[in-house]
Coordinates of C-alpha atoms and ligand atoms in Angstrom, one line a residue:
M36 CA -118.8 42.2 179.4
K37 CA -117.0 41.4 182.6
I38 CA -116.7 37.7 183.2
C39 CA -115.3 35.7 186.0
I40 CA -114.2 32.0 185.6
I41 CA -113.6 29.9 188.6
G42 CA -111.2 27.1 187.9
S43 CA -108.3 27.5 185.5
G44 CA -108.0 24.0 184.2
Y45 CA -108.6 22.9 180.6
V46 CA -112.2 24.2 180.3
G47 CA -111.7 27.3 182.4
L48 CA -108.5 28.5 180.9
V49 CA -109.4 28.0 177.3
S50 CA -112.8 29.5 177.8
G51 CA -111.3 32.5 179.6
A52 CA -108.8 33.1 176.8
C53 CA -111.5 32.8 174.1
F54 CA -113.9 35.1 175.9
A55 CA -111.1 37.6 176.2
E56 CA -110.2 37.1 172.5
V57 CA -113.8 38.1 171.4
G58 CA -113.6 41.3 173.5
H59 CA -114.8 40.4 177.0
N60 CA -112.9 41.4 180.1
V61 CA -112.1 38.1 181.9
I62 CA -110.7 37.3 185.3
C63 CA -109.7 33.6 185.9
V64 CA -109.7 32.4 189.4
D65 CA -107.9 29.4 190.7
N66 CA -107.3 28.4 194.3
D67 CA -103.9 27.0 193.4
Q68 CA -101.7 30.1 194.0
R69 CA -98.7 28.4 192.2
K70 CA -100.9 28.0 189.1
V71 CA -102.0 31.6 189.3
D72 CA -98.4 32.8 189.6
M73 CA -97.4 30.6 186.7
L74 CA -100.1 32.0 184.5
K75 CA -99.3 35.6 185.6
S76 CA -95.7 35.0 184.6
G77 CA -96.8 33.9 181.1
A78 CA -96.3 30.1 181.6
I79 CA -99.2 27.8 180.4
P80 CA -99.7 24.7 182.5
I81 CA -101.2 22.6 179.7
Y82 CA -100.3 22.0 176.1
E83 CA -103.1 23.0 173.7
P84 CA -102.4 24.3 170.2
G85 CA -102.9 28.0 169.9
L86 CA -103.6 28.6 173.6
E87 CA -100.3 30.1 174.6
D88 CA -100.5 32.9 172.0
L89 CA -104.1 33.6 172.9
V90 CA -103.3 33.9 176.6
H91 CA -100.2 36.1 176.0
Q92 CA -102.0 38.4 173.6
N93 CA -105.0 38.9 175.8
V94 CA -102.9 39.4 179.0
A95 CA -100.9 42.0 177.1
A96 CA -104.2 43.7 176.0
K97 CA -105.3 43.7 179.6
K98 CA -108.4 41.6 178.8
L99 CA -107.3 38.5 180.6
H100 CA -106.4 38.5 184.3
F101 CA -105.6 35.9 187.0
T102 CA -106.2 35.8 190.7
A103 CA -106.5 33.4 193.6
S104 CA -109.3 35.4 195.1
I105 CA -112.9 34.4 194.4
E106 CA -114.0 37.7 196.0
E107 CA -111.9 39.7 193.5
G108 CA -113.3 37.7 190.6
V109 CA -117.0 37.8 191.7
D110 CA -116.9 41.5 192.7
G111 CA -116.2 42.9 189.3
S112 CA -118.1 40.4 187.1
E113 CA -121.8 40.2 186.3
V114 CA -121.4 36.6 185.1
V115 CA -119.5 34.0 187.1
F116 CA -118.6 30.7 185.4
I117 CA -117.9 27.6 187.5
A118 CA -115.3 25.4 185.7
V119 CA -113.9 23.2 188.4
P120 CA -113.2 19.5 188.2
T121 CA -116.0 16.9 188.7
P122 CA -114.0 13.8 189.2
P123 CA -115.4 10.3 189.4
Q124 CA -115.9 8.4 192.7
P125 CA -115.1 4.7 193.0
D126 CA -118.7 3.7 192.2
G127 CA -118.7 5.8 189.0
S128 CA -120.9 8.6 190.4
V129 CA -119.7 12.2 190.3
D130 CA -117.8 13.9 193.1
L131 CA -119.5 17.3 193.3
S132 CA -117.6 18.5 196.4
Y133 CA -115.6 21.1 194.4
I134 CA -118.8 22.5 192.9
E135 CA -120.5 22.6 196.3
R136 CA -117.5 24.4 197.8
V137 CA -117.4 27.0 195.1
A138 CA -121.2 27.6 195.5
R139 CA -120.6 28.2 199.2
E140 CA -117.7 30.5 198.4
I141 CA -119.7 32.5 195.9
A142 CA -122.5 32.8 198.4
G143 CA -119.9 34.1 200.9
V144 CA -118.8 37.0 198.7
L145 CA -122.1 38.1 197.0
K146 CA -123.0 41.6 198.2
P147 CA -126.5 42.9 198.7
G148 CA -128.0 44.5 195.5
Q149 CA -125.3 42.8 193.4
Y150 CA -127.0 40.6 190.8
R151 CA -124.9 37.8 189.4
V152 CA -125.5 35.0 187.0
V153 CA -123.8 31.8 188.2
V154 CA -123.0 29.6 185.2
D155 CA -122.1 25.9 185.6
K156 CA -119.7 25.0 182.8
S157 CA -118.3 21.8 184.5
T158 CA -119.8 18.5 183.4
V159 CA -122.4 17.7 186.1
P160 CA -125.3 15.4 186.7
V161 CA -128.8 16.6 185.9
K162 CA -130.3 18.6 188.8
T163 CA -126.9 20.0 189.9
G164 CA -128.0 23.5 189.0
E165 CA -130.9 23.2 191.4
K166 CA -128.5 22.2 194.2
V167 CA -126.1 25.0 193.4
A168 CA -129.0 27.5 193.6
D169 CA -130.2 26.0 196.9
T170 CA -126.7 26.1 198.4
I171 CA -126.1 29.8 197.5
R172 CA -129.5 30.6 198.9
R173 CA -128.9 28.7 202.1
Y174 CA -125.6 30.4 202.7
N175 CA -126.7 33.8 201.6
P176 CA -130.5 34.2 201.8
T177 CA -130.5 37.7 200.4
A178 CA -128.2 37.1 197.4
E179 CA -129.6 38.2 194.0
F180 CA -128.6 35.6 191.4
D181 CA -129.7 33.1 188.8
V182 CA -128.1 29.8 188.0
V183 CA -127.5 28.8 184.4
S184 CA -126.2 25.6 182.9
N185 CA -123.8 26.1 179.9
P186 CA -122.0 22.8 179.2
E187 CA -118.8 22.8 177.2
F188 CA -118.2 20.6 174.2
L189 CA -114.5 21.4 173.4
R190 CA -112.2 18.6 172.6
E191 CA -108.6 18.5 174.0
G192 CA -106.1 19.1 171.2
C193 CA -108.5 21.4 169.3
A194 CA -110.0 23.2 172.2
V195 CA -109.3 26.7 170.9
P196 CA -110.9 26.2 167.4
D197 CA -113.8 24.2 169.1
L198 CA -114.5 27.1 171.4
M199 CA -114.1 29.9 168.8
K200 CA -116.3 28.1 166.3
P201 CA -118.7 25.8 168.2
D202 CA -121.4 23.8 166.4
R203 CA -123.8 25.0 169.0
I204 CA -123.9 26.7 172.4
V205 CA -126.3 25.3 175.0
V206 CA -127.7 27.6 177.6
G207 CA -130.0 26.1 180.2
G208 CA -131.7 28.8 182.3
N209 CA -135.0 29.5 184.0
S210 CA -134.6 33.3 184.0
E211 CA -135.0 35.6 181.0
R212 CA -132.6 38.1 182.5
A213 CA -129.8 35.5 182.9
V214 CA -130.4 33.9 179.5
A215 CA -130.2 37.4 177.8
L216 CA -126.8 38.0 179.5
M217 CA -125.6 34.6 178.3
Q218 CA -126.7 35.4 174.7
K219 CA -124.8 38.7 174.9
I220 CA -121.7 36.9 176.0
Y221 CA -121.9 34.4 173.1
E222 CA -123.0 36.9 170.4
P223 CA -119.5 37.4 169.0
F224 CA -119.1 33.7 168.4
M225 CA -121.9 33.7 165.8
A226 CA -123.0 30.2 166.6
P227 CA -126.5 28.8 167.1
V228 CA -127.6 29.2 170.7
L229 CA -129.9 26.5 172.0
V230 CA -131.9 27.7 175.0
T231 CA -133.4 25.1 177.3
D232 CA -134.3 24.6 180.9
I233 CA -131.4 23.8 183.3
N234 CA -132.1 20.1 183.6
S235 CA -132.1 19.5 179.8
A236 CA -128.9 21.5 179.3
E237 CA -127.2 19.3 182.0
L238 CA -128.5 16.1 180.4
I239 CA -127.3 17.2 176.9
K240 CA -123.7 17.1 178.0
H241 CA -123.8 13.5 179.4
A242 CA -126.0 12.3 176.5
A243 CA -123.7 13.8 173.9
N244 CA -120.5 12.3 175.3
S245 CA -122.2 8.9 175.8
F246 CA -123.5 8.9 172.2
L247 CA -120.0 9.6 170.9
A248 CA -118.5 6.8 173.0
L249 CA -121.3 4.6 171.8
K250 CA -120.3 5.4 168.2
I251 CA -116.7 4.4 169.0
S252 CA -117.7 1.1 170.7
Y253 CA -120.1 0.4 167.8
I254 CA -117.3 0.6 165.2
N255 CA -115.0 -1.4 167.5
A256 CA -117.6 -4.1 167.8
V257 CA -118.0 -4.0 164.0
A258 CA -114.1 -4.3 163.8
Q259 CA -114.3 -7.5 165.7
I260 CA -116.8 -8.9 163.1
C261 CA -114.5 -7.6 160.3
E262 CA -111.6 -9.6 161.8
A263 CA -113.7 -12.7 162.1
S264 CA -114.9 -12.3 158.5
G265 CA -112.0 -10.9 156.6
A266 CA -113.7 -7.5 155.9
D267 CA -112.0 -4.1 156.3
V268 CA -113.4 -1.9 159.1
E269 CA -112.0 1.3 157.5
K270 CA -114.1 0.6 154.3
V271 CA -117.1 -0.4 156.4
A272 CA -116.8 2.9 158.3
D273 CA -116.5 4.9 155.1
G274 CA -119.5 3.1 153.7
I275 CA -121.8 3.7 156.7
G276 CA -120.3 7.1 157.5
A277 CA -121.2 8.4 154.0
D278 CA -124.8 8.4 155.1
K279 CA -125.3 11.9 156.4
R280 CA -127.6 10.6 159.1
I281 CA -124.7 8.6 160.5
G282 CA -121.5 10.6 159.6
R283 CA -117.9 9.4 159.4
N284 CA -116.7 11.1 162.5
F285 CA -116.0 9.0 165.6
L286 CA -116.0 5.8 163.6
N287 CA -112.3 5.1 163.8
A288 CA -111.7 1.7 165.3
G289 CA -108.9 1.3 167.7
I290 CA -107.8 0.1 171.1
G291 CA -110.7 2.0 172.7
Y292 CA -111.5 5.5 174.0
G293 CA -109.8 7.1 177.0
G294 CA -109.2 10.5 178.4
S295 CA -110.5 12.5 181.2
C296 CA -114.1 12.7 179.8
F297 CA -115.5 9.7 178.1
P298 CA -114.7 7.0 180.7
K299 CA -115.8 9.2 183.5
D300 CA -118.9 10.6 181.8
I301 CA -120.2 7.2 180.6
A302 CA -119.8 5.8 184.2
A303 CA -121.5 8.9 185.6
F304 CA -124.4 8.7 183.1
I305 CA -124.9 5.1 184.1
A306 CA -124.9 6.1 187.8
I307 CA -127.3 9.0 187.2
A308 CA -129.7 6.8 185.3
D309 CA -129.5 4.1 188.0
D310 CA -130.2 6.8 190.6
L311 CA -133.3 7.9 188.7
G312 CA -134.5 4.4 188.5
V313 CA -134.0 3.9 184.7
P314 CA -130.9 1.6 184.3
F315 CA -129.0 2.4 181.1
T316 CA -127.8 -1.1 180.2
L317 CA -126.8 0.0 176.6
L318 CA -124.0 2.1 178.1
K319 CA -122.8 -0.8 180.2
E320 CA -122.2 -2.6 176.9
V321 CA -120.4 0.4 175.5
Q322 CA -118.0 0.2 178.5
H323 CA -117.6 -3.6 178.1
I324 CA -116.7 -3.3 174.4
N325 CA -114.2 -0.6 175.2
R326 CA -112.5 -2.9 177.7
T327 CA -112.6 -5.8 175.3
Q328 CA -110.7 -3.9 172.6
R329 CA -107.6 -3.6 174.7
D330 CA -107.8 -7.2 175.8
R331 CA -108.1 -8.4 172.3
F332 CA -105.2 -6.3 171.2
L333 CA -103.0 -7.7 173.9
A334 CA -104.1 -11.2 172.9
K335 CA -102.9 -10.6 169.4
I336 CA -99.5 -9.5 170.7
R337 CA -99.3 -12.6 172.9
A338 CA -100.3 -14.8 170.0
A339 CA -97.4 -13.4 167.9
L340 CA -94.7 -13.2 170.5
W341 CA -95.8 -16.2 172.6
V342 CA -94.2 -15.1 175.9
L343 CA -93.8 -11.4 176.6
R344 CA -91.3 -11.8 179.4
E345 CA -87.9 -10.3 178.4
K346 CA -89.3 -9.2 175.0
R347 CA -88.1 -5.8 173.9
I348 CA -91.2 -3.9 172.8
A349 CA -91.4 -0.3 171.6
V350 CA -94.5 1.7 172.2
W351 CA -95.3 4.8 170.2
G352 CA -97.7 7.1 172.0
L353 CA -98.7 7.7 175.6
T354 CA -101.3 10.4 175.4
F355 CA -105.0 9.4 175.2
K356 CA -105.1 10.9 171.7
P357 CA -102.8 13.0 169.5
D358 CA -102.2 16.8 169.8
T359 CA -102.4 16.9 173.6
D360 CA -100.0 16.2 176.5
D361 CA -102.8 14.6 178.5
V362 CA -101.9 11.1 179.7
R363 CA -104.8 10.7 182.1
T364 CA -106.9 7.6 181.6
S365 CA -105.0 6.8 178.5
V366 CA -105.4 3.4 176.9
A367 CA -101.8 3.8 175.6
V368 CA -100.6 4.0 179.2
D369 CA -102.7 1.0 180.1
V370 CA -101.1 -1.0 177.3
V371 CA -97.6 -0.1 178.5
N372 CA -98.5 -1.2 182.0
D373 CA -100.0 -4.5 180.7
L374 CA -96.7 -5.2 178.9
L375 CA -94.6 -4.3 182.0
A376 CA -96.8 -6.5 184.2
E377 CA -95.8 -9.4 181.9
K378 CA -92.1 -8.4 182.4
A379 CA -91.6 -7.2 178.8
I380 CA -88.7 -4.6 178.3
V381 CA -90.6 -1.5 177.1
S382 CA -89.3 1.6 175.4
V383 CA -91.7 4.4 174.9
Y384 CA -91.8 7.6 172.9
D385 CA -94.5 10.2 172.7
P386 CA -94.1 13.7 171.2
K387 CA -95.8 15.6 174.1
G388 CA -96.8 13.1 176.8
M389 CA -93.6 11.9 178.3
E390 CA -93.0 14.7 180.8
K391 CA -96.4 14.3 182.5
A392 CA -96.1 10.4 182.3
Q393 CA -92.8 10.7 184.1
E394 CA -94.0 13.3 186.6
Y395 CA -97.0 11.2 187.6
K396 CA -95.0 8.0 187.4
L397 CA -97.6 6.4 185.1
V398 CA -95.3 3.9 183.4
E399 CA -92.8 2.9 186.1
G400 CA -90.1 0.7 184.6
A401 CA -90.5 1.8 181.0
K402 CA -87.6 3.5 179.2
F403 CA -88.3 6.9 177.9
T404 CA -86.6 7.7 174.6
E405 CA -86.0 10.8 172.5
S406 CA -87.5 9.7 169.2
A407 CA -89.8 7.2 167.6
L408 CA -86.8 5.5 165.9
E409 CA -84.8 5.4 169.2
A410 CA -87.7 3.7 170.9
A411 CA -87.7 1.0 168.2
E412 CA -84.0 0.3 168.5
G413 CA -83.5 -3.5 168.8
A414 CA -87.3 -4.0 169.4
E415 CA -88.9 -7.3 168.7
A416 CA -92.2 -5.6 168.2
L417 CA -93.5 -2.1 167.8
I418 CA -96.9 -1.0 169.1
V419 CA -98.7 2.1 167.8
A420 CA -100.9 3.2 170.7
T421 CA -101.7 6.8 169.8
E422 CA -102.2 8.2 166.3
W423 CA -99.7 11.1 166.3
K424 CA -99.1 12.4 162.8
E425 CA -95.4 12.4 163.5
F426 CA -95.4 8.6 163.4
T427 CA -96.7 8.5 159.8
K428 CA -93.5 10.4 158.8
V429 CA -91.0 8.0 160.3
D430 CA -88.7 6.5 157.6
L431 CA -90.0 2.9 157.5
E432 CA -86.9 1.5 155.9
E433 CA -84.8 2.9 158.7
L434 CA -87.3 1.6 161.2
K435 CA -86.9 -1.9 159.8
K436 CA -83.1 -1.7 160.0
R437 CA -83.3 -0.5 163.7
M438 CA -85.8 -3.2 164.8
H439 CA -84.7 -6.7 165.8
T440 CA -87.8 -8.2 164.2
P441 CA -90.0 -6.2 161.8
L442 CA -93.3 -6.7 163.6
I443 CA -95.9 -3.9 164.0
F444 CA -99.1 -3.9 166.1
D445 CA -101.0 -0.8 165.1
G446 CA -103.7 -0.1 167.7
R447 CA -104.9 3.0 165.9
N448 CA -104.9 1.9 162.2
L449 CA -102.4 4.7 161.6
L450 CA -100.1 3.1 159.0
D451 CA -100.9 1.9 155.5
P452 CA -101.0 -1.9 155.5
V453 CA -99.9 -2.2 151.9
T454 CA -96.9 0.1 152.3
V455 CA -95.6 -1.5 155.5
R456 CA -96.1 -5.1 154.3
N457 CA -94.3 -4.3 151.0
L458 CA -91.3 -3.2 153.0
G459 CA -91.3 -6.7 154.7
F460 CA -93.0 -5.9 158.0
T461 CA -95.5 -8.2 159.6
Y462 CA -98.4 -5.9 160.3
V463 CA -101.4 -6.4 162.6
S464 CA -104.0 -3.7 163.0
I465 CA -107.6 -3.4 164.1
G466 CA -110.5 -4.8 162.0
R467 CA -108.3 -5.1 158.9
A468 CA -107.0 -8.3 157.4
Ligands
UGA753 C1 -114.7 14.6 174.4 C2 -115.7 15.2 173.5 O1 -115.4 14.9 172.1 C3 -115.9 16.7 173.7 O2 -117.0 17.1 172.9 C4 -116.2 17.0 175.1 O3 -116.4 18.4 175.4 C5 -115.1 16.5 176.0 O4 -115.0 15.0 175.8 C6 -115.4 16.8 177.4 O5 -116.4 16.2 177.9 O6 -114.7 17.6 178.0 P1 -112.0 14.6 174.4 O7 -112.1 13.7 175.6 O8 -111.0 15.8 174.4 O9 -113.4 15.2 174.0 O10 -111.5 13.7 173.2 P2 -112.1 13.1 171.9 O11 -111.6 13.6 170.7 O12 -113.6 13.0 172.0 O13 -111.6 11.6 172.1 C7 -111.9 10.7 173.2 C8 -111.3 9.4 173.0 O14 -112.0 8.7 172.0 C9 -109.8 9.3 172.6 O15 -109.2 8.3 173.4 C10 -109.8 9.0 171.2 O16 -108.7 8.3 170.8 C11 -111.1 8.1 171.1 N1 -111.6 8.0 169.7 C12 -112.2 9.1 169.2 C13 -111.6 6.8 169.1 O17 -111.2 5.7 169.6 N2 -112.2 6.7 167.8 C14 -112.8 7.8 167.2 O18 -113.3 7.7 166.1 C15 -112.7 9.0 167.9

């Protein structure tokens, strides 16, 4: 099938590459001409395992194309996906101006007698589909189209496998014709397709992300109780996660969730619920616990080092989670800035996140280093802020030699307490004695 995707960010680009991979003919549209030129020249603006090969292969096979023209994209494609950003506003509600603009632009290029399915893939508040349909109709009263909601559940760092082998595909539509076309698009993925009305599909996305964040805050609250009682949160998580009704995933305690989705989506869901007159206080507690985790972690560092001013501290990790170069809304970045605010001398190392952290000036004043060991040179404390696998392979004896004082604060429970302590490190982690 011929598919157009408007917005070549994480969701748009990975979706486009995967749709092409299963045999569709895809045209990705982006209003940033520089990005389009970059993609046409074979450069990929984001790091995502497997994506580069997928894009190159499908461009070579002429199944994946890029353009800055919405008209070109919409003209040749029966199904048009919207995958543009829906950033947060200061009050937590969602800025839908990109979606609204794209709806107007689509309306402007729809030709008479040209039926199109307009699919919203961006994360949007419930009832956005209705507004997109109203907008297209207002700007082009004779347009023939249906609106569908098709939220995306991919995770950064494993976006390609998540898209190629999804647990489920959610299609929210009120027209049989549109839903049938969506089912055809997704047929090659051989995954269960859940068909709902548009409002339910939109709600599924916010409810799913909020539930996952709730799971993380739940285990982080349990970690606080473990610390107070001398229990081990990893064992507690294994014990409760073994119950199939609960599951072990997303029960890893740490310094809190970050990224471009959870913080924004939880705030948005709270705002949506408030707007609908049903305050979601449970989610406010989820946010509160998330903030507390970082504060408690810093309190442990202060308790050990007393004064942070002039202390040389190494931080491993800047990205909001491993296997990505995404440093947006990263708790690791926040921790570095907390240390810098207290005038500590901070050296950082991250396998993939340093370029973007430098480009966006996210940790002004920190020293960027070439390796985990170099960051730790002369350090009076080491902080593990992101659980990159690379850090588990560092020669710990060498690390101890390089550090001024063998003191580790592990914010992601990445290292084995027995191993590090046997080597003579003082080791502090989350929810573990
Ligand atoms: C999340 C969802 O998992 C995806 O299903 C969804 O499609 C995506 O948001 C989105 O809305 O676009 P993502 O933000 O890429 O995906 O990352 P996650 O793997 O969910 O991790 C989010 C944060 O939670 C990270 O900071 C991670 O370190 C933290 N986390 C995760 C924990 O602290 N503990 C856990 O057990 C799991």
